[in-house]
Amino acid sequence: MDLFSTARLSKGALNSSDHRTEFERDYDRILFSAPVRRLVDKTQVFPQEKNDSVRNRLTHSHEVSNLARSLAMRLGRQPNLAFDGLFDGAQVAVIAAAAGLAHDVGNPPFGHQGEKAISRWFEKNELDICGEGVSLPEQQRLDLLHWEGNAQAFRLVTRLQVSKGNTGLNLTAATLAALMKYTVASHERDGGPGAHSAKKKFGYFWADRQAANWVFDQTGISGGLRHPIAYIMEAADDIAYSVIDIEDAVTKRLVSIHDVRAAIGSTAPESMLGLLDGHIKDLATEARAPDEISDIVAQYFRTFAIDHLMCAASDTYTKHKAEIQSGRFGSGLIEASDAAEFCKTLKRFAFENAFSHDHVREVELQGEIMLHKLADRLWRGIDECSLRSSKLSQIEAAQGLMPKEQTTFGEFVYGQISKNYRDAFERDISLATSPAEIRYRQILLLTDMLSGMTERYSTDLLKKLDRVHDGQIPA
């Protein structure tokens, strides 16, 4: 057992000319992967944003990666050795950067509303999908009722990406552990007061439990505890979205820097407030336009706020080093820091002025309606055709499920689902031991497709399926 284990799910020969470390190879595999590229057309806060200066999931992920690396380097440079010689600080920074880059790859289109849309679709259709004779076991059912983008990220990098050995990106155990902000299954979640942060959501689906258990065995962490770098990655994410969402709100003219200054007045350090006031005053004397002042000072605000939160996270890590490195520390670094109230103020301000903005809510609602329609269409194809091979049809018959009548439309729809996902499904379904497991894996195939799409692709796909269904073009 080794917190910094370089073991991989699938062993392969190394290129003798490749002088990268194992963790540098992990970072590069993530960077060049299709799920990361697709983040460019997934919402961070503002759906279908036309202003190129406003963040999407890809820019957010790069910023989280950068902050995670910087925080790890800051800790590694401390004279009291934050990692106690457990591992080289520079490589800790590479692992943190890799986890930060991959942390959102499982998120569906249309922001956090996309996660809720998937869960609500299953809740609404559960009885029709499963029928009265099929009852999903508790964990499988909760996987779908509380569908989780973090678990999907783990599934993507360990299972769904095409690779030799069918192990996804085949990352090291250490990088996978650092990625797992949550380390329990869906039926073990605990969102109550005082619960360990690693239990507030779940980190892997029932279908991926073997990969999760392998990570735990290799690194020595266990369900309900955390890898120390996962704390660093979580802090970087907290810092990025609490600060940068506000900068985006200023860029979109939803608020001014004066609104921000007023909101943080009671929780920001006096030194930060003084610097902001000085820059506002200096720019005013230059006869700058109000919007220009807001844009410029928002950049200073971002720099000052990030530095303040990074220092606070570093201090918390150092103070609670023993608990963190054993995975027992139950809070987040920012949550337990002297900057906790400041961060709460930023998140509250962002929620009230960005997340709750009428335009954001309207587009998110449209996105949920669209995802539900798309799920209806895709499910028809899966239900009719996912067991169409003779081998899989035999499994269906053996489990007592009635074979579905295949239609031309259903075949067309099924063909639109990613071949990677269909291949993974067909490999997994051959091991199914009950009608419930068949249904569960069919629904996971649906959620794999829904979460993997970009916003533009999902919109175009629904239009295509609607045209075919309505007979406007032949299937």
Coordinates of C-alpha atoms in Angstrom, one line a residue:
M1 CA 0.0 0.0 0.0
D2 CA 1.4 3.3 -1.1
L3 CA -0.2 6.8 -1.2
F4 CA 1.9 7.5 -4.3
S5 CA 1.5 4.1 -6.0
T6 CA 2.4 4.0 -9.7
A7 CA 0.5 0.8 -10.3
R8 CA -1.9 0.8 -13.2
L9 CA -5.0 -1.3 -13.8
S10 CA -3.4 -2.6 -17.0
K11 CA 0.3 -3.2 -17.3
G12 CA 2.1 -2.4 -20.6
A13 CA 5.6 -2.1 -21.9
L14 CA 7.2 1.3 -21.5
N15 CA 8.9 3.2 -24.3
S16 CA 12.6 3.3 -23.4
S17 CA 12.9 6.8 -24.9
D18 CA 10.0 8.2 -22.8
H19 CA 11.7 10.1 -19.9
R20 CA 8.5 11.3 -18.3
T21 CA 7.6 10.2 -14.8
E22 CA 4.5 8.0 -14.4
F23 CA 2.6 11.0 -13.1
E24 CA 3.6 13.2 -15.9
R25 CA 2.3 10.5 -18.3
D26 CA -1.0 10.6 -16.4
Y27 CA -1.3 14.3 -16.8
D28 CA -0.5 14.1 -20.5
R29 CA -3.0 11.3 -21.0
I30 CA -5.7 13.4 -19.4
L31 CA -4.8 16.6 -21.3
F32 CA -5.0 14.9 -24.7
S33 CA -8.2 12.9 -24.0
A34 CA -11.5 13.5 -25.8
P35 CA -13.5 14.1 -22.5
V36 CA -11.2 17.1 -21.7
R37 CA -11.6 18.5 -25.2
R38 CA -15.4 18.3 -24.9
L39 CA -15.4 20.5 -21.8
V40 CA -15.0 23.5 -24.2
D41 CA -18.7 23.2 -25.0
K42 CA -20.0 22.6 -21.5
T43 CA -21.3 25.2 -19.1
Q44 CA -19.5 26.4 -16.1
V45 CA -22.1 29.0 -14.9
F46 CA -23.5 30.8 -17.9
P47 CA -25.0 28.3 -20.5
Q48 CA -24.4 28.9 -24.2
E49 CA -22.4 32.0 -23.4
K50 CA -21.4 34.1 -26.5
N51 CA -18.8 36.2 -24.7
D52 CA -15.4 34.4 -25.2
S53 CA -14.0 36.0 -22.0
V54 CA -16.5 34.1 -19.8
R55 CA -15.4 30.7 -18.6
N56 CA -16.6 27.3 -19.8
R57 CA -15.8 23.9 -18.2
L58 CA -12.5 23.6 -20.0
T59 CA -11.1 27.0 -18.9
H60 CA -12.4 26.3 -15.4
S61 CA -10.6 22.9 -15.4
H62 CA -7.3 24.4 -16.5
E63 CA -7.6 27.0 -13.8
V64 CA -8.3 24.4 -11.1
S65 CA -5.4 22.4 -12.4
N66 CA -3.1 25.4 -12.2
L67 CA -4.2 26.3 -8.7
A68 CA -3.9 22.7 -7.5
R69 CA -0.4 22.5 -8.8
S70 CA 0.5 25.9 -7.2
L71 CA -0.9 24.9 -3.9
A72 CA 1.0 21.6 -3.9
M73 CA 4.2 23.4 -4.8
R74 CA 3.6 26.0 -2.0
L75 CA 3.2 23.2 0.5
G76 CA 6.2 21.3 -0.8
R77 CA 8.5 24.4 -0.4
Q78 CA 7.7 24.8 3.3
P79 CA 10.7 24.3 5.6
N80 CA 8.8 21.8 7.8
L81 CA 8.2 19.6 4.7
A82 CA 4.4 19.4 4.3
F83 CA 4.7 15.9 2.8
D84 CA 7.2 14.7 5.4
G85 CA 9.4 13.2 2.8
L86 CA 6.7 10.9 1.7
F87 CA 7.2 11.8 -1.9
D88 CA 9.0 14.4 -4.1
G89 CA 7.1 17.7 -3.9
A90 CA 7.4 18.3 -7.6
Q91 CA 5.6 15.0 -8.4
V92 CA 2.9 15.8 -5.9
A93 CA 2.3 19.0 -7.9
V94 CA 2.0 16.9 -11.1
I95 CA -0.6 14.6 -9.5
A96 CA -2.5 17.6 -8.2
A97 CA -2.5 19.2 -11.6
A98 CA -3.7 16.0 -13.3
A99 CA -6.6 15.6 -10.8
G100 CA -7.6 19.2 -11.2
L101 CA -7.7 18.9 -15.0
A102 CA -9.8 15.7 -14.8
H103 CA -12.2 16.6 -12.0
D104 CA -15.1 17.8 -14.2
V105 CA -14.9 15.4 -17.1
G106 CA -17.9 13.5 -16.0
N107 CA -20.2 16.5 -15.8
P108 CA -23.1 16.6 -18.3
P109 CA -24.0 19.5 -20.5
F110 CA -25.9 22.5 -19.1
G111 CA -24.1 22.8 -15.8
H112 CA -25.2 21.4 -12.5
Q113 CA -28.7 21.4 -13.8
G114 CA -27.7 18.6 -16.1
E115 CA -26.9 16.3 -13.2
K116 CA -30.3 17.0 -11.7
A117 CA -32.0 16.5 -15.1
I118 CA -30.5 12.9 -15.3
S119 CA -31.7 12.0 -11.8
R120 CA -35.1 13.5 -12.4
W121 CA -35.6 11.6 -15.7
F122 CA -34.9 8.3 -13.9
E123 CA -37.2 9.1 -11.0
K124 CA -40.0 10.0 -13.4
N125 CA -39.5 6.9 -15.6
E126 CA -38.3 4.2 -13.1
L127 CA -41.5 2.2 -13.0
D128 CA -42.0 2.2 -16.8
I129 CA -38.3 1.2 -17.4
C130 CA -38.0 -1.5 -14.8
G131 CA -41.6 -2.8 -14.8
E132 CA -43.3 -4.2 -11.7
G133 CA -41.2 -7.4 -11.9
V134 CA -37.8 -5.8 -11.8
S135 CA -36.5 -4.1 -8.7
L136 CA -33.1 -2.6 -8.7
P137 CA -30.9 -3.2 -5.6
E138 CA -30.5 -0.2 -3.3
Q139 CA -27.0 0.9 -4.5
Q140 CA -27.9 0.6 -8.2
R141 CA -31.1 2.5 -7.7
L142 CA -29.4 5.3 -5.7
D143 CA -26.7 5.6 -8.3
L144 CA -29.5 6.7 -10.7
L145 CA -31.7 8.7 -8.3
H146 CA -28.7 10.7 -7.2
W147 CA -26.7 10.5 -10.4
E148 CA -23.3 12.0 -9.8
G149 CA -20.8 13.7 -12.2
N150 CA -17.9 12.9 -9.9
A151 CA -18.7 9.2 -10.2
Q152 CA -19.0 9.6 -13.9
A153 CA -15.5 11.1 -14.1
F154 CA -14.1 8.1 -12.3
R155 CA -16.0 5.8 -14.7
L156 CA -14.7 7.7 -17.8
V157 CA -11.0 7.5 -16.9
T158 CA -11.1 3.9 -15.7
R159 CA -13.6 2.3 -18.1
L160 CA -15.1 4.2 -21.0
Q161 CA -12.1 5.6 -22.9
V162 CA -10.8 3.2 -25.5
S163 CA -7.7 1.5 -24.4
K164 CA -5.8 -1.8 -24.4
G165 CA -7.2 -3.8 -21.6
N166 CA -10.4 -1.8 -21.4
T167 CA -9.1 0.3 -18.4
G168 CA -9.9 3.8 -19.7
L169 CA -6.9 6.1 -19.6
N170 CA -5.2 3.5 -17.4
L171 CA -4.0 6.1 -14.9
T172 CA -1.9 5.3 -11.8
A173 CA -3.6 4.5 -8.6
A174 CA -2.2 7.6 -7.0
T175 CA -3.7 9.9 -9.6
L176 CA -7.1 8.1 -9.5
A177 CA -7.1 8.4 -5.7
A178 CA -6.3 12.1 -5.9
L179 CA -9.3 12.5 -8.3
M180 CA -11.7 10.9 -5.8
K181 CA -13.1 13.7 -3.8
Y182 CA -15.7 11.3 -2.5
T183 CA -14.8 7.7 -1.7
V184 CA -18.1 6.1 -0.7
A185 CA -20.8 4.3 -2.7
S186 CA -24.2 5.9 -3.3
H187 CA -25.9 4.0 -0.4
E188 CA -23.1 5.2 2.0
R189 CA -23.5 8.9 1.5
D190 CA -23.9 11.1 4.5
G191 CA -24.7 14.7 4.0
G192 CA -25.6 15.4 7.6
P193 CA -23.8 17.9 9.9
G194 CA -20.4 16.7 11.0
A195 CA -20.1 14.1 8.3
H196 CA -16.7 13.6 6.7
S197 CA -16.4 15.6 3.5
A198 CA -15.6 12.4 1.6
K199 CA -19.1 11.1 2.3
K200 CA -21.2 14.0 1.3
K201 CA -21.6 12.6 -2.2
F202 CA -20.5 9.4 -3.8
G203 CA -17.5 8.7 -5.9
Y204 CA -18.2 5.6 -8.0
F205 CA -21.1 3.7 -9.4
W206 CA -21.9 0.1 -8.4
A207 CA -20.7 -0.9 -11.9
D208 CA -17.2 0.5 -11.2
R209 CA -16.8 -0.8 -7.6
Q210 CA -14.0 -3.2 -8.6
A211 CA -11.8 -0.3 -10.0
A212 CA -12.6 1.8 -6.8
N213 CA -11.6 -1.1 -4.5
W214 CA -8.4 -1.6 -6.5
V215 CA -7.5 2.1 -6.0
F216 CA -8.2 1.7 -2.2
D217 CA -6.1 -1.4 -2.0
Q218 CA -3.1 0.1 -3.9
T219 CA -3.0 3.4 -2.0
G220 CA -4.1 2.3 1.4
I221 CA -7.1 4.7 1.6
S222 CA -10.5 3.3 2.3
G223 CA -14.1 4.3 1.7
G224 CA -14.9 7.4 3.7
L225 CA -11.3 8.6 3.8
R226 CA -9.4 10.7 1.3
H227 CA -6.1 10.8 -0.4
P228 CA -4.2 13.9 0.8
I229 CA -4.0 15.4 -2.7
A230 CA -7.8 15.2 -3.0
Y231 CA -7.9 17.9 -0.3
I232 CA -5.6 20.0 -2.4
M233 CA -7.7 19.5 -5.6
E234 CA -11.0 20.2 -3.7
A235 CA -9.5 23.5 -2.3
A236 CA -8.4 24.5 -5.8
D237 CA -11.9 23.9 -7.1
D238 CA -13.4 25.9 -4.3
I239 CA -11.1 28.8 -4.8
A240 CA -11.6 28.8 -8.6
Y241 CA -15.3 28.9 -8.7
S242 CA -15.9 31.1 -5.7
V243 CA -13.6 33.8 -7.0
I244 CA -13.8 33.4 -10.8
D245 CA -17.6 33.1 -11.1
I246 CA -17.7 36.7 -9.7
E247 CA -15.2 38.0 -12.2
D248 CA -17.4 36.5 -14.9
A249 CA -20.4 38.2 -13.5
V250 CA -18.6 41.5 -13.7
T251 CA -17.5 40.7 -17.3
K252 CA -21.2 40.1 -18.2
R253 CA -22.2 43.4 -16.5
L254 CA -24.5 41.6 -14.0
V255 CA -22.7 43.4 -11.2
S256 CA -20.0 46.1 -10.9
I257 CA -16.8 45.9 -8.9
H258 CA -18.4 48.4 -6.5
D259 CA -21.1 45.7 -5.8
V260 CA -18.4 43.2 -5.1
R261 CA -16.5 45.6 -2.9
A262 CA -19.6 46.2 -0.8
A263 CA -20.4 42.5 -0.5
I264 CA -17.0 41.5 0.8
G265 CA -16.5 44.5 3.1
S266 CA -17.2 42.6 6.4
T267 CA -15.2 39.4 5.6
A268 CA -12.2 40.4 3.4
P269 CA -8.9 41.3 5.0
E270 CA -8.4 45.1 5.4
S271 CA -5.3 44.9 3.3
M272 CA -7.3 43.6 0.3
L273 CA -10.0 46.2 0.7
G274 CA -7.3 48.9 0.9
L275 CA -5.7 47.7 -2.3
L276 CA -9.0 47.5 -4.2
D277 CA -10.0 51.0 -3.0
G278 CA -6.7 52.3 -4.1
H279 CA -7.0 50.9 -7.6
I280 CA -10.6 52.1 -8.0
K281 CA -9.4 55.6 -6.9
D282 CA -6.4 55.6 -9.3
L283 CA -8.5 54.5 -12.3
A284 CA -11.2 57.1 -11.5
T285 CA -8.5 59.9 -11.7
E286 CA -7.6 58.6 -15.2
A287 CA -11.2 59.4 -16.3
R288 CA -11.9 55.7 -17.1
A289 CA -15.4 54.6 -17.9
P290 CA -17.2 52.8 -15.1
D291 CA -17.3 49.5 -17.0
E292 CA -13.6 49.7 -17.8
I293 CA -12.9 50.4 -14.1
S294 CA -14.9 47.3 -13.1
D295 CA -13.1 45.1 -15.6
I296 CA -9.7 46.2 -14.5
V297 CA -10.3 46.1 -10.8
A298 CA -12.1 42.7 -11.1
Q299 CA -8.7 41.3 -12.3
Y300 CA -7.0 42.8 -9.3
F301 CA -9.8 41.4 -7.1
R302 CA -9.3 37.9 -8.6
T303 CA -5.5 38.0 -7.9
F304 CA -5.9 39.3 -4.3
A305 CA -8.8 36.9 -3.4
I306 CA -7.0 33.8 -4.9
D307 CA -3.8 34.6 -3.0
H308 CA -5.7 35.1 0.3
L309 CA -7.5 31.8 -0.1
M310 CA -4.4 29.9 -1.3
C311 CA -2.5 31.1 1.8
A312 CA -5.5 30.0 4.0
A313 CA -5.6 26.6 2.4
S314 CA -1.9 26.1 2.9
D315 CA -2.1 27.1 6.5
T316 CA -4.9 24.7 7.1
Y317 CA -3.0 21.8 5.5
T318 CA 0.1 22.5 7.6
K319 CA -1.9 22.8 10.8
H320 CA -3.8 19.5 10.3
K321 CA -1.1 17.7 8.3
A322 CA -1.2 14.4 10.2
E323 CA -5.0 14.1 9.9
I324 CA -4.9 15.0 6.2
Q325 CA -2.2 12.7 5.3
S326 CA -4.0 9.8 7.0
G327 CA -7.3 10.8 5.2
R328 CA -9.1 11.3 8.5
F329 CA -9.5 15.1 8.3
G330 CA -13.3 15.5 7.8
S331 CA -13.4 19.1 6.4
G332 CA -12.3 20.9 3.3
L333 CA -9.1 23.0 3.5
I334 CA -11.0 26.3 2.9
E335 CA -14.0 25.3 5.0
A336 CA -11.7 24.8 8.0
S337 CA -9.5 27.9 7.4
D338 CA -9.5 31.5 8.6
A339 CA -10.9 32.5 5.2
A340 CA -14.0 30.3 5.5
E341 CA -16.4 33.3 6.0
F342 CA -14.8 35.2 3.2
C343 CA -15.3 32.2 0.8
K344 CA -18.9 31.8 2.0
T345 CA -19.5 35.4 1.2
L346 CA -18.1 35.0 -2.3
K347 CA -20.2 31.9 -3.0
R348 CA -23.4 33.6 -1.7
F349 CA -22.7 36.6 -3.8
A350 CA -22.1 34.5 -6.9
F351 CA -25.3 32.4 -6.2
E352 CA -27.4 35.5 -5.9
N353 CA -26.0 37.4 -8.8
A354 CA -24.9 34.7 -11.3
F355 CA -26.4 31.3 -10.6
S356 CA -29.8 32.8 -9.9
H357 CA -29.9 35.2 -12.8
D358 CA -33.1 34.9 -14.9
H359 CA -31.1 34.1 -18.1
V360 CA -29.1 31.4 -16.4
R361 CA -32.2 29.7 -14.9
E362 CA -34.1 30.0 -18.2
V363 CA -31.4 28.3 -20.2
E364 CA -30.8 25.6 -17.6
L365 CA -34.6 24.9 -17.6
Q366 CA -34.5 24.6 -21.4
G367 CA -31.5 22.3 -21.1
E368 CA -33.3 20.0 -18.6
I369 CA -36.4 19.8 -20.9
M370 CA -34.1 19.1 -23.9
L371 CA -32.1 16.4 -22.0
H372 CA -35.4 14.7 -20.9
K373 CA -36.6 14.6 -24.5
L374 CA -33.3 13.3 -25.7
A375 CA -33.3 10.7 -23.0
D376 CA -36.7 9.5 -24.1
R377 CA -35.5 9.1 -27.7
L378 CA -32.2 7.4 -26.7
W379 CA -33.9 5.0 -24.3
R380 CA -36.1 3.8 -27.0
G381 CA -33.1 2.8 -29.1
I382 CA -31.4 1.2 -26.1
D383 CA -34.5 -0.7 -25.0
E384 CA -35.1 -2.1 -28.4
C385 CA -31.6 -2.7 -29.7
S386 CA -29.0 -2.9 -26.9
L387 CA -29.5 -6.7 -26.6
R388 CA -29.8 -7.4 -30.3
S389 CA -26.8 -9.6 -30.8
S390 CA -27.6 -13.3 -30.6
K391 CA -25.4 -13.7 -27.5
L392 CA -27.0 -10.8 -25.7
S393 CA -30.5 -11.9 -26.8
Q394 CA -29.8 -15.2 -25.2
I395 CA -28.8 -13.5 -22.0
E396 CA -32.0 -11.5 -22.1
A397 CA -34.1 -14.6 -22.6
A398 CA -32.3 -16.5 -19.9
Q399 CA -33.1 -13.7 -17.4
G400 CA -36.8 -13.9 -18.2
L401 CA -37.0 -10.5 -20.0
M402 CA -39.2 -10.2 -23.0
P403 CA -37.3 -9.4 -26.2
K404 CA -38.3 -6.0 -27.6
E405 CA -39.6 -5.5 -31.1
Q406 CA -37.0 -3.6 -33.1
T407 CA -38.1 -0.7 -35.2
T408 CA -36.2 1.1 -37.9
F409 CA -36.3 4.2 -35.7
G410 CA -34.9 2.4 -32.7
E411 CA -32.0 1.0 -34.8
F412 CA -31.2 4.5 -36.0
V413 CA -31.2 5.9 -32.5
Y414 CA -29.1 3.2 -31.1
G415 CA -26.5 3.8 -33.9
Q416 CA -26.1 7.4 -32.7
I417 CA -24.8 6.3 -29.3
S418 CA -21.0 6.3 -29.0
K419 CA -19.4 3.0 -30.1
N420 CA -17.0 3.3 -27.2
Y421 CA -20.0 3.3 -24.8
R422 CA -21.8 0.5 -26.6
D423 CA -18.7 -1.7 -26.7
A424 CA -18.2 -1.2 -22.9
F425 CA -21.9 -2.0 -22.3
E426 CA -21.7 -5.2 -24.4
R427 CA -18.5 -6.4 -22.5
D428 CA -20.2 -5.7 -19.2
I429 CA -23.6 -7.1 -19.9
S430 CA -22.3 -10.6 -20.6
L431 CA -21.6 -10.9 -16.9
A432 CA -25.1 -9.8 -15.8
T433 CA -26.7 -12.1 -13.3
S434 CA -30.3 -10.8 -13.1
P435 CA -32.9 -8.8 -15.0
A436 CA -32.3 -5.9 -12.6
E437 CA -28.6 -5.8 -13.5
I438 CA -29.4 -5.8 -17.2
R439 CA -31.7 -2.8 -16.8
Y440 CA -29.2 -1.0 -14.6
R441 CA -26.4 -1.4 -17.2
Q442 CA -28.8 -0.3 -19.9
I443 CA -29.6 2.9 -18.0
L444 CA -25.9 3.5 -17.4
L445 CA -25.4 3.3 -21.1
L446 CA -28.0 6.1 -21.5
T447 CA -26.3 8.2 -18.8
D448 CA -22.9 7.6 -20.4
M449 CA -24.2 9.1 -23.6
L450 CA -26.1 12.0 -22.0
S451 CA -23.2 13.1 -19.9
G452 CA -20.6 12.7 -22.6
M453 CA -22.3 15.1 -25.0
T454 CA -21.5 18.7 -25.5
E455 CA -24.3 21.3 -25.5
R456 CA -24.1 21.9 -29.2
Y457 CA -24.0 18.2 -30.0
S458 CA -26.9 17.4 -27.8
T459 CA -29.0 20.1 -29.3
D460 CA -28.2 19.0 -32.8
L461 CA -28.8 15.3 -32.0
L462 CA -32.2 16.0 -30.6
K463 CA -33.1 17.9 -33.8
K464 CA -31.9 15.0 -35.9
L465 CA -33.8 12.4 -33.9
D466 CA -37.0 14.5 -34.0
R467 CA -36.8 14.9 -37.8
V468 CA -36.3 11.1 -38.2
H469 CA -39.1 10.3 -35.8
D470 CA -41.5 12.7 -37.5
G471 CA -40.8 11.2 -40.9
Q472 CA -39.1 14.3 -42.4
I473 CA -36.1 12.2 -43.6
P474 CA -35.9 8.4 -44.0
A475 CA -34.1 6.4 -41.3

